[in-house]
Amino acid sequence: MKKLATLLILSLLSIQHSYSQCIVDLGPDRMICANAPIMLDAGPGFVSYLWSTGATGQTTMVFGPGTYGVSVINAQSDTCSDSVFLFMAAPLSISLDCFGTSCDTCTDGSVYATVFGGFPSYSYSWSTGSFAPFLTGVGQGTYTLSVVDGNGCSASESCDVLIGNLGTGPFEISGNIYFDIDSNGTKDIAEGGISYTKIMLAPDNLVTYTDSVGNYIFHADTGLHTVSVFLQPGWSISSDSLSYTIDAQTGTYTNNDFGIKIPNAGSITCTLSGGLARCGTLAALYISSSQFNYSNVHSTIKLILDSAVIFQASNPASTSVSGDTIIWDLPGNTGYSSMNINAQVLLPSNMGYNYYTYLETTLFDSNNVVISVCTDTINQTIVCSFDPNDKAVSPEGIGSQHMTFLDETPTLDYYIRFQNTGTDTAFQVVILDELHTNFDINSFEFVASSHPVSVTILDHLVEFRFENILLPDSNVDEPGSNGFVRFRCNPILQPASYLLENTAYIYFDFNSAVVTNTVFNTITLSVGVDQLISSTKGILVYPNPFGNAATIKFSNANNDRCELSIYDITGRKVRSQVNSEDSFIVYKNELNSGMYFLSITNFDDPSVLQGKFIIK
């Protein structure tokens, strides 16, 4: 018993000694936000502190990432130390796009925020007290947004809302783009304005489109501005100025008109667009057609449906319906004219069905001789489960990386579809789309929309604004509650492959943004990779695409020794074989899905054949 008591006393003394040991703890390694100092605390009770920063108190303030340490001495003169590593959080930044008011006292301005970096999710706080990611219905003034990300890091940005829906200045610059039938440089009564023609204001880097009658308007700041037209192939300007330079100082600057002439007797353009293809429902097909002519002509619009799709009605009404073919005969006219048709069709109920629609528009002269023909097609897949507000791109690309070959498909075609799924009519719909800087913004082309829309481009931000759209909610009018916008743009050629992502933000009246899905393409070239070309001349690959194996057949009558080399899209050689036959067999094995290039080198000839194949 005495021995046990002695051990207990020794144990207690040991515990007491351990508590008197010197221990300092700066905590675990952690993040530090950019431009946000952090205070390190060594804790109280020490008689001496010495930090790696040179501070000699209990705390020290640090302003950047790195390793920081402290050495302390306690009352028993014991010395101990600790250190902590601070690493930089992902940088957080904000871009604000301000759209001005239409008059000095109006409250129809808006500010839209795009947040970059950081760590989701984000919380928003405006100087107005709003917590939405945008502001609408605001007057002139300065607006500041503060954003806090999931790491607790923050950033803020301000912008000024001034007069001018299409810019940020108080001076109005306007004009009309018209088809100059007689090429006299003056707009005559019979010469109509050209709709949706692209206009640029420099040096503001601001782009807009004409409305349905060819009018355009900019709002500019004080100083020199130049207005110019993006001419389509074959167009030329007949009016007195190829561009207008305005020294904006006061008031408005009107009649900056551009006359357009075309070289031939007439031409017709067309586009065919479709809404979301939902199984067993009514869907809309949108037809747009424009024509230029110097004499009295007439035109025909022909729509040929898939055999499983049933035509219901159209606005305007069709001239005739015969089976799967619907025809609109348009009366004769001279000059420029355009036509928009909304055709309602009933889709089949079988999910995954792929249906095809063909459009043909033909321009005839007074003797029924064909002057110009335009065709377009759409190919859609029926879906039953869907998000009514979505984004799609064509082409989608090949494989899981959505490989898209710039030399074969220089343009990406985007659809943004939206639906009012609320409980009341939407009076305004605004869509914002921030295009990647790897897009050639000068190649941007507005294609079509379901309703009249104004299009504004500032740098790489595109705004589609549907004013007074009066879009019914889906409970009242399901087909009528849908809309879309469609545009094209060309990626920029780069020496290496790169990823292009795109997401749209849809605003219904004063509600928060509906964020669409993100579509992406991996942009690359199918030519120029180690002198490989896209041609398959002299080579037969079957099956192609293939899942497990394919045979590569070529001419080798003399049984020369040949080498097959296989390259991925980066130009890296991934396989090679040598034989003296007239074929090779390629197995998928560990190769990923996607496109590959091949070359066959004849060592005895010598000659090289090139081609490509796709692994599913």
C-alpha positions as MATLAB code, in Angstrom:
seq = 'MKKLATLLILSLLSIQHSYSQCIVDLGPDRMICANAPIMLDAGPGFVSYLWSTGATGQTTMVFGPGTYGVSVINAQSDTCSDSVFLFMAAPLSISLDCFGTSCDTCTDGSVYATVFGGFPSYSYSWSTGSFAPFLTGVGQGTYTLSVVDGNGCSASESCDVLIGNLGTGPFEISGNIYFDIDSNGTKDIAEGGISYTKIMLAPDNLVTYTDSVGNYIFHADTGLHTVSVFLQPGWSISSDSLSYTIDAQTGTYTNNDFGIKIPNAGSITCTLSGGLARCGTLAALYISSSQFNYSNVHSTIKLILDSAVIFQASNPASTSVSGDTIIWDLPGNTGYSSMNINAQVLLPSNMGYNYYTYLETTLFDSNNVVISVCTDTINQTIVCSFDPNDKAVSPEGIGSQHMTFLDETPTLDYYIRFQNTGTDTAFQVVILDELHTNFDINSFEFVASSHPVSVTILDHLVEFRFENILLPDSNVDEPGSNGFVRFRCNPILQPASYLLENTAYIYFDFNSAVVTNTVFNTITLSVGVDQLISSTKGILVYPNPFGNAATIKFSNANNDRCELSIYDITGRKVRSQVNSEDSFIVYKNELNSGMYFLSITNFDDPSVLQGKFIIK';
ca = [
       0.000    0.000    0.000;
       2.875    2.369    0.874;
       4.505    1.559   -2.446;
       1.275    2.381   -4.284;
       0.995    5.784   -2.526;
       4.570    6.607   -3.467;
       3.884    5.844   -7.141;
       0.775    8.017   -7.074;
       2.742   10.974   -5.634;
       5.451   10.572   -8.286;
       2.803   10.441  -10.983;
       1.183   13.650   -9.751;
       4.565   15.375   -9.627;
       5.194   14.250  -13.190;
       1.845   15.665  -14.347;
       2.548   18.936  -12.525;
       5.935   19.165  -14.222;
       4.390   18.554  -17.660;
       1.913   21.400  -17.119;
       4.745   23.750  -16.354;
       6.452   22.978  -19.686;
       6.595   25.788  -22.314;
       3.990   25.272  -25.094;
       3.049   27.828  -27.792;
       0.597   27.040  -30.605;
      -0.070   29.238  -33.661;
      -2.722   26.850  -34.956;
      -2.897   24.905  -38.229;
      -1.662   26.110  -41.595;
      -4.351   28.194  -43.249;
      -5.318   30.542  -46.071;
      -4.803   34.257  -46.321;
      -6.918   36.401  -48.623;
      -5.353   38.810  -51.089;
      -5.080   42.378  -49.729;
      -6.453   41.214  -46.373;
      -3.921   41.170  -43.483;
      -4.240   38.480  -40.828;
      -3.285   38.703  -37.141;
      -1.251   35.876  -35.592;
      -1.601   35.372  -31.840;
       0.898   33.413  -29.690;
      -1.382   33.537  -26.653;
      -1.009   35.237  -23.222;
       1.158   34.326  -20.220;
       4.655   34.535  -21.675;
       7.259   37.004  -20.443;
       8.976   37.372  -23.802;
       7.929   37.138  -27.496;
      10.064   37.316  -30.630;
       8.378   36.923  -34.036;
      10.049   36.236  -37.385;
       8.547   39.539  -38.485;
      10.565   41.331  -35.781;
       7.526   42.029  -33.576;
       7.966   41.514  -29.808;
       4.374   41.389  -28.595;
       1.752   38.694  -28.175;
       0.431   39.329  -31.716;
       1.804   40.324  -35.086;
       0.072   41.444  -38.289;
       1.119   39.768  -41.560;
       0.165   40.838  -45.076;
       1.002   37.971  -47.398;
       1.606   34.248  -47.730;
       4.645   32.542  -46.223;
       5.940   30.788  -43.105;
       5.818   32.809  -39.874;
       7.298   31.789  -36.519;
       7.464   32.940  -32.898;
       9.842   32.134  -30.016;
       8.577   32.678  -26.440;
       9.902   32.387  -22.862;
       7.592   31.508  -19.964;
       7.802   32.442  -16.265;
       9.995   29.374  -15.541;
      12.506   30.639  -18.179;
      11.611   27.768  -20.504;
      11.857   28.571  -24.228;
       9.582   27.176  -26.935;
       8.568   28.089  -30.455;
       6.049   27.351  -33.205;
       5.474   28.301  -36.830;
       2.533   28.423  -39.255;
       2.328   28.406  -43.054;
      -0.127   30.823  -44.689;
      -1.032   30.095  -48.316;
      -2.782   32.486  -50.665;
      -6.478   31.889  -51.368;
      -7.695   31.834  -54.971;
      -7.841   35.475  -56.149;
     -11.331   36.978  -56.245;
     -12.301   39.771  -58.654;
     -15.442   41.448  -59.951;
     -16.343   42.876  -63.347;
     -19.300   45.277  -63.501;
     -21.111   46.149  -66.716;
     -23.211   49.305  -66.482;
     -26.072   50.061  -68.843;
     -27.324   53.615  -68.667;
     -30.743   55.204  -68.455;
     -32.758   56.384  -71.435;
     -33.252   59.889  -70.039;
     -31.984   62.195  -67.313;
     -34.680   61.282  -64.778;
     -35.394   57.708  -65.946;
     -34.804   54.683  -63.721;
     -34.287   52.045  -66.397;
     -30.533   51.610  -65.935;
     -28.925   48.342  -64.879;
     -25.676   46.938  -63.525;
     -24.646   43.304  -64.023;
     -21.843   41.608  -62.107;
     -19.530   38.824  -63.192;
     -17.404   37.237  -60.442;
     -14.101   35.598  -61.306;
     -12.000   33.221  -59.200;
     -12.355   32.795  -55.475;
     -14.310   29.855  -54.133;
     -18.104   29.432  -54.559;
     -20.588   30.175  -53.318;
     -20.676   33.963  -53.444;
     -22.699   36.448  -51.414;
     -23.529   39.875  -52.875;
     -24.081   43.206  -51.148;
     -24.801   46.401  -53.080;
     -24.569   49.948  -51.846;
     -28.348   50.127  -52.439;
     -28.966   47.369  -49.877;
     -29.747   44.730  -52.517;
     -28.274   41.243  -52.190;
     -28.887   40.128  -55.806;
     -26.065   39.546  -58.314;
     -27.353   42.466  -60.413;
     -29.244   45.751  -60.233;
     -32.083   46.757  -62.546;
     -34.437   49.694  -62.557;
     -31.866   52.168  -61.268;
     -31.265   55.816  -62.058;
     -28.041   57.692  -62.659;
     -25.430   57.333  -59.934;
     -22.473   55.357  -58.608;
     -23.147   51.789  -57.483;
     -20.749   49.642  -55.465;
     -20.838   45.868  -55.084;
     -19.057   43.851  -52.393;
     -18.709   40.087  -52.834;
     -17.652   37.520  -50.236;
     -16.705   34.023  -51.414;
     -16.800   30.653  -49.675;
     -13.336   31.218  -48.216;
     -14.460   34.416  -46.560;
     -12.367   36.520  -48.931;
     -13.923   39.694  -50.297;
     -13.656   42.086  -53.231;
     -15.512   45.226  -54.249;
     -16.042   47.215  -57.433;
     -17.960   50.342  -58.459;
     -19.360   51.727  -61.679;
     -21.317   54.759  -62.830;
     -24.740   54.561  -64.450;
     -25.192   57.519  -66.787;
     -27.625   58.392  -69.572;
     -27.711   55.981  -72.497;
     -29.098   52.446  -72.703;
     -26.507   51.423  -75.266;
     -23.585   53.211  -73.717;
     -22.657   55.466  -70.863;
     -22.842   58.955  -72.346;
     -25.399   61.769  -72.639;
     -25.078   62.460  -76.402;
     -27.253   60.615  -78.896;
     -25.818   59.396  -82.207;
     -28.340   57.767  -84.537;
     -29.058   56.853  -88.131;
     -30.547   54.325  -90.526;
     -29.143   51.528  -92.687;
     -31.150   51.148  -95.896;
     -31.074   49.257  -99.200;
     -30.243   51.864 -101.851;
     -32.103   50.479 -104.857;
     -31.060   53.216 -107.292;
     -27.574   53.675 -105.740;
     -27.990   57.457 -105.594;
     -26.699   57.701 -102.028;
     -30.006   59.076 -100.720;
     -32.764   57.239  -98.913;
     -35.913   57.444 -101.020;
     -39.417   56.715  -99.767;
     -39.543   53.203 -101.266;
     -36.152   52.177  -99.851;
     -36.634   50.243  -96.628;
     -34.258   49.933  -93.721;
     -32.250   46.741  -93.258;
     -32.938   44.935  -89.996;
     -30.288   43.523  -87.631;
     -27.270   45.072  -89.329;
     -24.177   45.382  -87.133;
     -22.895   48.886  -86.323;
     -19.770   49.870  -84.371;
     -18.937   52.985  -82.374;
     -15.194   53.656  -81.951;
     -13.139   54.172  -79.870;
     -15.873   53.094  -77.413;
     -15.613   49.475  -78.642;
     -19.407   49.388  -78.581;
     -21.466   47.371  -81.070;
     -25.208   47.336  -81.648;
     -27.654   46.132  -84.296;
     -30.326   47.992  -86.222;
     -33.960   47.400  -85.310;
     -36.664   45.939  -87.565;
     -36.760   49.094  -89.760;
     -33.009   49.700  -89.916;
     -32.650   52.348  -87.184;
     -29.755   52.402  -84.730;
     -28.830   54.579  -81.762;
     -25.758   55.093  -79.584;
     -25.244   57.218  -76.474;
     -21.742   58.618  -76.274;
     -19.522   60.685  -73.997;
     -17.977   64.020  -74.936;
     -15.357   63.799  -77.688;
     -14.717   62.255  -81.075;
     -16.580   59.097  -82.088;
     -16.649   57.169  -85.363;
     -19.652   55.166  -86.597;
     -19.073   52.411  -89.151;
     -20.976   49.451  -90.621;
     -19.878   45.822  -90.675;
     -20.397   45.022  -94.359;
     -21.499   41.529  -95.345;
     -19.814   39.793  -98.309;
     -20.847   41.478 -101.541;
     -22.129   44.634  -99.831;
     -20.810   48.110 -100.548;
     -21.772   51.588  -99.346;
     -23.461   53.909 -101.841;
     -23.956   56.925  -99.580;
     -21.458   59.772  -99.265;
     -19.604   58.443  -96.199;
     -17.986   55.115  -95.478;
     -18.072   56.193  -91.831;
     -19.133   59.191  -89.766;
     -16.921   61.021  -87.265;
     -18.876   63.001  -84.691;
     -17.447   65.467  -82.192;
     -20.029   65.000  -79.440;
     -20.393   68.184  -77.410;
     -24.101   68.755  -76.980;
     -27.528   67.486  -78.040;
     -28.183   64.800  -80.619;
     -26.487   63.794  -83.881;
     -28.993   62.276  -86.300;
     -29.198   61.233  -89.959;
     -25.931   59.322  -89.927;
     -27.350   57.038  -92.598;
     -25.673   54.376  -94.702;
     -26.958   53.273  -98.103;
     -26.187   49.667  -99.030;
     -26.020   48.223 -102.523;
     -25.503   44.649 -103.688;
     -23.846   43.543 -106.934;
     -26.433   41.228 -108.462;
     -30.098   41.189 -109.398;
     -31.225   39.892 -106.055;
     -30.454   37.610 -103.142;
     -32.302   35.826 -100.379;
     -31.121   34.682  -96.942;
     -32.746   32.321  -94.464;
     -32.363   30.689  -91.063;
     -34.258   27.856  -89.413;
     -34.200   27.621  -85.626;
     -35.968   25.419  -83.117;
     -36.950   25.578  -79.482;
     -36.308   22.780  -77.020;
     -37.571   19.472  -78.440;
     -39.745   18.065  -75.626;
     -41.406   14.697  -76.059;
     -45.087   14.719  -76.994;
     -45.506   18.508  -76.855;
     -46.088   21.411  -79.179;
     -42.815   22.960  -80.285;
     -41.986   26.057  -82.290;
     -39.916   26.254  -85.453;
     -38.727   29.772  -86.261;
     -38.106   30.807  -89.866;
     -36.384   34.072  -90.794;
     -35.970   35.153  -94.394;
     -34.676   38.397  -95.937;
     -34.412   39.380  -99.556;
     -32.769   42.120 -101.622;
     -33.894   42.793 -105.171;
     -33.879   45.554 -107.772;
     -37.068   44.578 -109.579;
     -40.497   43.219 -108.789;
     -39.913   39.645 -107.607;
     -41.698   37.099 -105.466;
     -40.495   34.289 -103.214;
     -41.509   30.940 -101.796;
     -40.669   29.488  -98.397;
     -40.854   25.695  -98.162;
     -40.589   23.716  -94.920;
     -40.248   19.909  -95.058;
     -40.884   18.119  -91.758;
     -39.748   14.782  -90.431;
     -42.337   12.037  -90.992;
     -42.896   11.717  -87.213;
     -43.568   15.456  -86.756;
     -47.081   16.830  -87.325;
     -47.699   20.399  -88.482;
     -50.317   22.294  -86.420;
     -50.409   25.964  -87.393;
     -48.253   28.975  -88.229;
     -48.169   32.740  -87.960;
     -48.535   34.002  -90.622;
     -50.705   31.235  -92.018;
     -49.236   28.990  -94.685;
     -50.376   29.052  -98.303;
     -50.588   25.276  -98.581;
     -49.930   22.084  -96.635;
     -49.299   18.790  -98.406;
     -48.214   15.924  -96.167;
     -44.909   16.881  -94.592;
     -44.424   19.979  -96.808;
     -45.640   23.444  -95.817;
     -45.388   26.364  -98.256;
     -45.672   30.132  -97.864;
     -45.965   32.139 -101.110;
     -44.884   35.751 -100.617;
     -46.113   38.504 -102.967;
     -43.863   40.454 -105.318;
     -41.969   43.508 -104.141;
     -38.951   45.653 -104.893;
     -36.180   46.526 -102.468;
     -35.471   44.952  -99.082;
     -37.994   42.923  -97.126;
     -37.931   40.380  -94.340;
     -40.302   37.728  -93.045;
     -40.476   35.888  -89.718;
     -42.607   32.772  -89.381;
     -43.495   30.868  -86.217;
     -44.590   27.323  -87.079;
     -46.112   25.109  -84.376;
     -45.501   21.358  -84.698;
     -46.391   18.343  -82.549;
     -43.377   16.223  -81.631;
     -43.413   12.460  -81.073;
     -43.299   11.007  -77.552;
     -40.363    8.643  -77.997;
     -37.377   10.049  -76.087;
     -34.104   10.028  -78.000;
     -35.742   10.212  -81.411;
     -33.697   12.344  -83.778;
     -35.813   14.422  -86.136;
     -34.707   16.412  -89.174;
     -36.287   19.571  -90.652;
     -35.410   21.144  -93.999;
     -36.000   24.757  -95.084;
     -35.755   26.092  -98.616;
     -36.418   29.690  -99.655;
     -36.437   30.666 -103.327;
     -36.473   34.086 -104.983;
     -38.127   34.283 -108.453;
     -38.247   37.063 -111.013;
     -41.434   38.118 -112.796;
     -40.994   35.248 -115.291;
     -40.666   32.664 -112.482;
     -36.975   32.257 -113.166;
     -35.012   31.400 -110.060;
     -32.739   34.264 -108.945;
     -31.506   33.005 -105.594;
     -31.978   29.976 -103.318;
     -31.221   29.611  -99.619;
     -31.474   26.414  -97.561;
     -31.054   25.553  -93.908;
     -31.624   22.498  -91.720;
     -31.918   21.568  -88.072;
     -31.432   18.172  -86.491;
     -32.803   17.822  -82.956;
     -33.120   15.007  -80.414;
     -36.336   14.529  -78.436;
     -35.891   14.888  -74.669;
     -38.419   14.237  -71.894;
     -36.455   15.451  -68.868;
     -35.129   18.954  -69.409;
     -34.159   22.330  -68.016;
     -36.336   24.916  -69.808;
     -33.559   27.536  -69.605;
     -30.560   26.070  -71.324;
     -27.689   26.681  -73.675;
     -26.556   24.557  -76.619;
     -23.654   24.779  -79.058;
     -23.215   23.352  -82.526;
     -21.069   21.487  -83.194;
     -20.931   19.823  -79.775;
     -17.501   18.372  -80.574;
     -16.177   14.821  -80.557;
     -15.716   12.638  -77.490;
     -15.713   13.580  -73.824;
     -13.431   16.556  -74.514;
     -15.775   17.852  -77.253;
     -12.882   18.150  -79.706;
     -13.698   20.801  -82.320;
     -11.441   21.250  -85.344;
     -11.116   24.880  -86.282;
     -10.070   24.249  -89.881;
     -13.182   22.108  -90.425;
     -15.650   24.127  -88.302;
     -14.463   27.744  -87.991;
     -17.710   28.951  -86.355;
     -19.541   27.975  -83.167;
     -23.330   28.342  -83.302;
     -25.009   29.008  -79.920;
     -28.645   28.694  -78.840;
     -29.914   30.219  -75.583;
     -33.443   29.044  -74.789;
     -35.608   30.427  -72.026;
     -39.049   29.852  -70.542;
     -41.150   31.840  -68.091;
     -41.936   29.228  -65.441;
     -43.126   31.837  -62.930;
     -46.666   32.735  -61.970;
     -47.172   35.921  -63.972;
     -46.329   37.548  -67.289;
     -42.705   38.607  -67.778;
     -42.442   42.114  -69.191;
     -38.680   42.112  -69.738;
     -36.110   39.405  -70.360;
     -32.399   40.233  -70.388;
     -29.708   37.704  -71.302;
     -26.046   38.344  -70.547;
     -23.338   36.266  -72.158;
     -19.654   36.941  -71.425;
     -17.737   35.516  -74.381;
     -14.222   34.222  -73.810;
     -11.384   36.442  -75.021;
     -10.353   33.610  -77.363;
     -13.367   34.530  -79.494;
     -12.900   36.974  -82.370;
     -15.591   39.383  -81.233;
     -15.575   41.083  -84.646;
     -16.907   37.832  -86.118;
     -19.974   37.884  -83.836;
     -23.143   37.368  -85.858;
     -26.684   37.658  -84.543;
     -28.689   34.915  -86.265;
     -32.264   34.870  -84.981;
     -34.566   35.287  -81.993;
     -38.078   34.322  -81.023;
     -39.120   37.924  -80.261;
     -37.846   41.392  -81.239;
     -34.606   41.995  -79.373;
     -31.940   44.679  -79.030;
     -28.367   43.397  -79.103;
     -25.489   45.283  -77.501;
     -21.843   44.210  -77.368;
     -19.347   45.894  -75.075;
     -15.886   44.332  -75.373;
     -16.772   40.614  -74.981;
     -20.008   41.068  -73.029;
     -23.161   40.532  -75.099;
     -26.534   41.748  -73.878;
     -29.798   40.569  -75.454;
     -32.657   42.761  -74.205;
     -36.291   41.805  -74.832;
     -38.278   44.906  -73.810;
     -42.068   44.585  -73.433;
     -41.860   40.931  -74.426;
     -45.058   40.128  -72.458;
     -43.988   36.500  -72.117;
     -46.851   34.521  -70.537;
     -46.132   32.068  -67.742;
     -46.078   28.373  -68.599;
     -49.256   27.648  -66.608;
     -51.273   29.949  -68.856;
     -49.628   29.350  -72.250;
     -46.943   26.676  -72.298;
     -45.878   27.059  -75.960;
     -46.031   30.855  -75.748;
     -43.927   30.957  -72.570;
     -40.791   29.970  -74.500;
     -38.220   32.048  -76.316;
     -34.708   31.837  -77.688;
     -31.813   33.759  -79.125;
     -29.202   32.405  -81.508;
     -25.780   33.747  -82.491;
     -22.468   32.664  -84.011;
     -18.859   33.558  -83.308;
     -15.439   32.376  -84.493;
     -12.783   31.082  -82.103;
      -9.289   32.502  -82.570;
      -6.577   30.247  -83.991;
      -3.980   29.391  -81.346;
      -0.802   27.279  -81.651;
      -2.057   24.875  -78.954;
      -5.437   23.351  -78.134;
      -7.557   25.272  -75.645;
     -10.917   25.065  -73.869;
     -13.818   27.400  -74.692;
     -16.602   27.450  -72.098;
     -19.798   29.449  -72.289;
     -22.618   30.129  -69.826;
     -25.551   32.519  -70.094;
     -27.410   34.475  -67.393;
     -31.134   35.007  -67.954;
     -33.000   37.713  -66.035;
     -36.811   37.754  -65.940;
     -37.952   41.232  -64.849;
     -36.417   41.928  -61.415;
     -35.685   38.333  -60.423;
     -32.250   36.839  -59.810;
     -30.436   35.386  -62.778;
     -31.275   31.948  -64.080;
     -27.877   30.435  -64.865;
     -27.825   28.063  -67.813;
     -25.715   24.969  -68.166;
     -22.121   25.474  -69.327;
     -21.247   24.206  -72.792;
     -17.651   23.700  -73.834;
     -15.496   22.879  -76.843;
     -11.838   21.962  -77.016;
     -10.545   23.977  -79.970;
      -7.763   22.482  -82.052;
      -6.636   21.867  -85.619;
      -6.859   18.674  -87.618;
      -4.081   19.876  -89.946;
      -0.515   20.894  -89.390;
       0.190   18.358  -86.631;
       3.537   16.817  -87.590;
       2.574   17.323  -91.256;
      -0.571   15.223  -90.854;
      -3.562   16.234  -92.910;
      -7.271   15.513  -92.670;
      -7.428   13.843  -96.062;
      -7.824   10.068  -96.193;
      -6.788    9.788  -99.847;
      -5.267    6.368 -100.528;
      -6.364    4.971  -97.144;
      -9.498    3.094  -96.132;
     -10.301    2.857  -92.411;
     -13.199    0.569  -91.482;
     -15.219    0.753  -89.395;
     -14.731    4.445  -88.678;
     -15.562    5.464  -85.969;
     -14.828    2.199  -84.141;
     -15.144    0.859  -80.634;
     -12.703   -2.066  -80.308;
     -10.693   -2.460  -83.514;
     -10.402   -1.131  -87.058;
      -8.632   -2.205  -90.246;
      -6.510    0.327  -92.130;
      -6.283   -0.672  -95.802;
      -3.889    0.868  -98.357;
      -2.142    0.005 -101.619;
       1.100   -1.991 -101.258;
       1.327   -4.155 -104.390;
       5.107   -4.736 -104.020;
       4.893   -5.718 -100.344;
       7.151   -2.846  -99.386;
       8.136   -2.378  -95.772;
       5.766    0.225  -94.264;
       5.362    1.866  -90.872;
       2.038    2.954  -89.407;
       2.333    5.870  -86.931;
      -0.645    7.046  -84.841;
      -0.748   10.506  -83.240;
      -3.141   12.144  -80.800;
      -4.464   15.659  -81.420;
      -1.434   17.255  -79.747;
       0.901   15.601  -82.251;
       2.266   13.049  -79.736;
       2.977    9.637  -81.271;
       0.989    7.030  -79.328;
       1.404    3.873  -81.463;
       3.498    2.511  -84.312;
       3.571   -0.748  -86.292;
       5.721   -2.067  -89.142;
       4.869   -4.768  -91.707;
       5.103   -5.569  -95.415;
       1.405   -6.117  -96.048;
      -1.377   -3.891  -97.389;
      -3.212   -3.399  -94.117;
      -2.826   -2.754  -90.407;
      -5.187   -3.593  -87.557;
      -5.541   -0.982  -84.792;
      -6.935   -1.982  -81.405;
      -8.344    0.527  -78.954;
      -6.743   -1.032  -75.854;
      -5.691    1.920  -73.656;
      -6.351    4.666  -76.200;
      -8.959    7.220  -75.118;
     -12.035    8.099  -77.125;
     -11.509   10.889  -79.623;
      -9.845   11.673  -82.932;
      -6.413   10.391  -83.980;
      -4.210   11.039  -86.992;
      -2.252    8.411  -88.867;
       0.587    8.311  -91.337;
       1.867    5.329  -93.343;
       5.487    5.636  -94.447;
       6.836    3.414  -97.219;
      10.558    2.811  -96.508;
      11.244    1.446 -100.001;
       9.359    4.007 -102.095;
       9.550    6.428 -100.131;
       6.046    7.876  -99.816;
       3.715    8.951  -97.009;
      -0.037    8.552  -96.736;
      -2.027   10.435  -94.111;
      -5.484   10.159  -92.627;
      -7.506   10.137  -89.439;
      -9.953    7.995  -87.482;
     -12.221    8.291  -84.475;
     -12.449    5.980  -81.473;
     -15.877    5.921  -79.866;
];
